[in-house]
């Protein structure tokens, strides 16, 4: 064996025995990762059809895909304080962006979906495209899987409504639990 081959063999063995030669370093920290929350809210909305204040509730699902970026889906039914039989229902989904991944989490969202409207006295029902830019504030309760939806504000647009564009807006508040 030549001297040069012996040196190469010695360097190869030295490299294999060092910690750096055994692989990659462990990560120093990990982020919060993906998670899913499911919740309910109580809602108060200005209907924009006769300027009526309607109340109701909603169920929602937030899928936080990557840290601050997620998807929200919600179904809302507004039928409380409804004189003349006017009801509004929405089924929407869209992107959501949370600004801080900590205990207090302000967010913005833009939902798209279907709005259903029951006209006065049960004369007719209609289904329309509904758009809803909005935002709000979620608060995580300590180390528990519970989130309080302190406030959620939406300004809905129903561009194809029968008597011109309908623009209901409102606020919601509720509670959610992390399920995954």
XYZ file of C-alpha atoms in Angstrom:
180
model
C 0.000 0.000 0.000
C 1.343 3.359 -0.944
C 1.674 6.245 1.467
C -0.962 8.256 -0.391
C -3.522 5.422 -0.102
C -2.762 5.053 3.610
C -3.394 8.778 4.190
C -6.746 8.617 2.320
C -7.795 5.594 4.357
C -6.806 7.314 7.614
C -8.773 10.475 6.711
C -11.827 8.417 5.754
C -11.776 6.561 9.083
C -11.297 9.805 11.033
C -14.281 11.341 9.239
C -16.476 8.346 9.992
C -15.662 8.465 13.703
C -16.404 12.164 14.235
C -19.878 13.412 15.254
C -20.120 15.512 12.095
C -19.675 12.403 10.004
C -22.637 10.685 11.664
C -25.414 12.807 10.137
C -27.342 16.013 10.492
C -27.816 17.956 13.701
C -31.130 17.786 15.539
C -33.451 20.792 15.083
C -33.131 23.462 17.762
C -36.902 24.145 17.854
C -40.143 23.280 16.129
C -43.112 25.509 15.289
C -46.724 25.049 16.316
C -47.480 22.997 13.206
C -50.840 22.234 11.673
C -54.017 21.976 13.714
C -57.804 21.977 13.364
C -60.346 23.748 15.575
C -64.133 23.357 15.604
C -66.418 25.890 17.239
C -69.765 27.626 17.622
C -70.678 31.311 17.734
C -73.656 33.527 18.505
C -74.239 36.165 15.814
C -76.004 39.517 15.382
C -76.377 40.824 11.804
C -77.919 43.836 10.097
C -79.896 42.174 7.300
C -79.897 45.028 4.748
C -83.322 43.791 3.590
C -85.508 46.326 5.337
C -82.663 47.121 7.778
C -83.592 44.340 10.185
C -81.361 43.108 13.003
C -81.267 39.294 12.882
C -79.721 36.985 15.439
C -78.622 33.392 15.206
C -75.695 31.069 15.418
C -72.931 29.500 13.404
C -70.629 26.506 13.413
C -67.123 26.813 12.009
C -64.038 24.762 11.288
C -60.536 26.249 11.078
C -57.809 24.171 9.466
C -54.463 25.858 10.115
C -52.383 24.355 7.342
C -49.082 26.123 7.963
C -48.413 28.304 10.991
C -50.364 31.481 10.133
C -52.086 30.328 6.940
C -55.310 28.358 7.067
C -58.775 27.702 5.724
C -62.055 28.522 7.464
C -65.451 26.977 6.706
C -68.640 28.164 8.366
C -72.392 27.646 8.279
C -74.560 30.434 9.762
C -78.328 30.524 10.350
C -79.950 33.873 11.202
C -83.592 33.555 12.241
C -83.953 35.190 15.677
C -85.824 38.539 15.885
C -87.151 37.784 12.428
C -90.467 39.470 11.918
C -92.410 38.545 8.780
C -90.527 35.228 8.447
C -87.275 36.583 6.979
C -84.330 34.172 7.385
C -80.758 34.229 6.103
C -78.399 31.255 5.912
C -74.840 31.143 4.603
C -72.457 28.279 3.832
C -68.985 29.618 3.092
C -65.319 28.632 2.920
C -62.097 30.533 2.222
C -58.548 31.450 3.221
C -57.642 32.783 6.659
C -54.421 34.510 7.752
C -53.510 34.840 11.455
C -51.032 37.594 12.300
C -49.555 36.170 15.517
C -49.341 32.454 16.336
C -49.492 33.141 20.080
C -52.275 33.267 22.698
C -53.937 36.348 21.186
C -54.455 35.844 17.450
C -55.866 38.603 15.239
C -56.828 37.349 11.780
C -58.329 38.296 8.421
C -60.321 36.064 6.092
C -62.172 36.062 2.787
C -64.997 33.556 2.467
C -66.975 32.583 -0.629
C -70.079 30.442 -0.753
C -73.841 30.256 -0.892
C -76.394 32.512 0.757
C -80.019 31.441 1.137
C -82.780 33.973 1.786
C -86.397 33.373 2.851
C -88.562 36.310 1.762
C -91.351 37.777 3.965
C -94.466 35.709 4.688
C -92.900 32.662 3.009
C -93.607 34.079 -0.479
C -90.324 32.864 -1.965
C -86.867 31.482 -1.270
C -83.665 32.271 -3.127
C -80.079 31.032 -3.316
C -77.279 33.427 -4.196
C -73.489 33.685 -4.337
C -72.166 35.229 -1.123
C -68.765 36.868 -0.532
C -67.561 37.787 2.950
C -64.373 39.674 3.773
C -63.844 39.793 7.510
C -61.573 39.548 10.483
C -61.465 39.059 14.182
C -59.597 38.028 17.288
C -59.130 34.561 18.803
C -57.714 34.024 22.289
C -56.194 30.707 23.421
C -56.911 29.767 27.035
C -53.515 28.901 28.497
C -52.292 25.379 27.784
C -55.819 24.036 27.195
C -57.135 23.171 23.701
C -59.869 25.834 24.093
C -60.020 29.026 22.008
C -62.347 31.959 22.664
C -63.508 33.742 19.520
C -63.598 37.169 21.121
C -64.995 38.885 18.025
C -65.523 37.986 14.392
C -66.709 40.693 11.988
C -68.006 40.053 8.459
C -69.265 42.335 5.716
C -71.120 40.098 3.284
C -71.879 40.866 -0.350
C -74.632 39.025 -2.235
C -74.137 40.478 -5.746
C -76.893 38.508 -7.521
C -79.702 39.199 -5.034
C -83.147 39.561 -6.612
C -83.706 43.242 -5.690
C -80.154 44.501 -6.126
C -77.008 43.708 -4.188
C -77.614 42.667 -0.572
C -74.942 43.774 1.942
C -75.538 42.258 5.378
C -72.898 42.790 8.051
C -72.495 41.601 11.598
C -70.488 40.371 14.544
C -70.107 36.984 16.200
C -68.537 35.651 19.367
C -68.075 32.098 20.590
C -65.833 29.223 21.604
C -63.776 26.585 19.777
C -61.793 23.506 20.697
C -58.686 22.099 19.065
C -59.469 18.599 17.787
C -56.217 17.786 15.984
